[in-house]
Amino acid sequence: MLHVCCLIVEVFNTQQTKLYAKMLGKDRNFFLYFLIIKIILMNIGDQMANGLKVTAKLISIHSYPVEEHTVQTDDDYILTVYRIPDSPKLKNVNSSYEKPVVFFQHGILCSSDDWILSESSSLAFMLVDMGYDVWLGNARGNTYSRQHKHKHPDSSDFWNFSWHEIGIYDLAAMLDYALDETKASSVHFVAHSQGTTTFFVLMSTMPWYNEKVRTVHLLAPVAFLKDHSFILSKVGGLFLTTVDFLGYPSFLSMMLGGFELLPASSAQRLFCDYICSENSSLRFLCSSILHFIGGWGTRHLNQTLLPHVCETHPAGASTTQIIHYLQLYSSGDFKQYDYGIDINLKKYNQETPPHYELKNIKTCVDMYYSDNDYMSAVKDVEYLARLLPCARLFRIPYNDWNHYDFLWSVNVKEIINKRIIEKIERYEETHDHIKNT
């Protein structure tokens, strides 16, 4: 009972609730329903505070050394970043050699686990084996980054962020930290899904970071969602009006914004143990979830990875991240978060949120996309490429390749990884030649 009372106090103290109470006026029953939904959202998932942290374990199991680093952002979120500094396959290599740095950034509801589930086909391990210094980032709110200097993750204040903040605070801080630790001047950057969005945010908003990246490899890039085909986005978009006539955010933004979404949970563990195990007759449900979200009909998903994918996903996020994407879908633009006219005027000095200035992204980016990706549609990626100063496109030569095949396809080593490695190696060879002449 005490726990419920505390939750009610927490809900009433949020700015969204106060604004919506004002809008609803005397409709107390409706406001009560609103309050109940908010409380449910605050408890959804039966979250496990420590989640299922397996990145270090998986790296060690494959006999690679691993370092865990803590990074504090300018707005006081505390992030966990993993480093794979060496490969057991390169024992005789001169340790004084200045290794090029490769930084990986995951997508929404994902984590550093994405990149190391398979020793034989994971790009991270392939690069370490070639002498690269690999770093794996974790955005605020996921299993590995649920800390803040002053805010507790059980408080809604902790979850008051979108991928905009992940871009300008988290990605900036993690890149700076990796560069400081390695004494390198720049990194090779690899990202998937929301990780690509945060790259666009950082480079367009703080363009001096363009000098801190060498090559950029964006898998299933997401910025524009005009042709987005995920059914839940279409449903959400029906309810998402940018601003209502009172000057407050839409119902959906007010109802769902600022809470934890799909954290690691005991229910998730049970699902993995009984549904996704190798001997389960219901194992098809595991792959069906990935097909539903990322694109139906793929023949490329590595089925042997399903138990590991299930164990580590979803890894948690803020509902505001989802709402920000729904706003992009609704508007057709790549813009900052829409808080409603009143707050927009205070925050942006204009009624609508500003567009991200993609012309500020001077670094040439390689973007990998496919026909069967529900999250990153062909037309949206090609439109994005036309707006970037320098973009190279690689369209996957399979019409059934989906959003998650970029990470866990049985063909990912040949189709994606070797291509990325070739481009990174070409850069390093050219760079070494220039440096030695």
XYZ file of N, CA and C in Angstrom, residues 55 106-107 110-118 122-124 309 312 407-408:
57
model
N 27.269 -8.601 -21.182
C 28.289 -8.202 -22.151
C 29.674 -8.683 -21.739
N 24.402 1.012 -30.203
C 23.233 0.143 -30.409
C 21.959 0.920 -30.737
N 20.900 0.175 -31.041
C 19.601 0.747 -31.340
C 18.700 0.819 -30.119
N 17.927 -1.805 -27.030
C 19.065 -2.708 -27.203
C 20.238 -2.243 -26.352
N 21.378 -2.893 -26.524
C 22.535 -2.589 -25.681
C 23.818 -3.047 -26.354
N 24.899 -2.980 -25.604
C 26.201 -3.434 -26.092
C 26.193 -4.920 -26.438
N 25.238 -5.663 -25.892
C 25.145 -7.098 -26.189
C 24.952 -7.372 -27.681
N 24.323 -6.436 -28.379
C 23.995 -6.640 -29.795
C 25.187 -7.084 -30.628
N 26.352 -6.558 -30.264
C 27.517 -6.683 -31.138
C 28.382 -7.911 -30.862
N 28.077 -8.686 -29.809
C 29.004 -9.756 -29.419
C 28.299 -11.087 -29.139
N 27.124 -11.300 -29.720
C 26.381 -12.534 -29.452
C 26.994 -13.744 -30.143
N 27.711 -13.514 -31.221
C 28.341 -14.623 -31.946
C 29.823 -14.330 -32.132
N 30.432 -11.832 -35.354
C 30.249 -10.498 -34.787
C 31.336 -9.556 -35.289
N 30.920 -8.418 -35.809
C 31.863 -7.445 -36.350
C 32.857 -6.974 -35.298
N 32.405 -6.834 -34.056
C 33.295 -6.371 -32.986
C 34.487 -7.310 -32.820
N 19.555 -13.650 -27.953
C 18.814 -12.427 -28.266
C 17.696 -12.229 -27.258
N 18.805 -11.040 -23.756
C 19.344 -9.684 -23.633
C 18.422 -8.598 -24.169
N 22.213 -7.296 -37.801
C 22.970 -7.717 -36.619
C 23.151 -9.226 -36.548
N 22.075 -9.979 -36.829
C 22.061 -11.400 -36.492
C 21.731 -12.311 -37.669
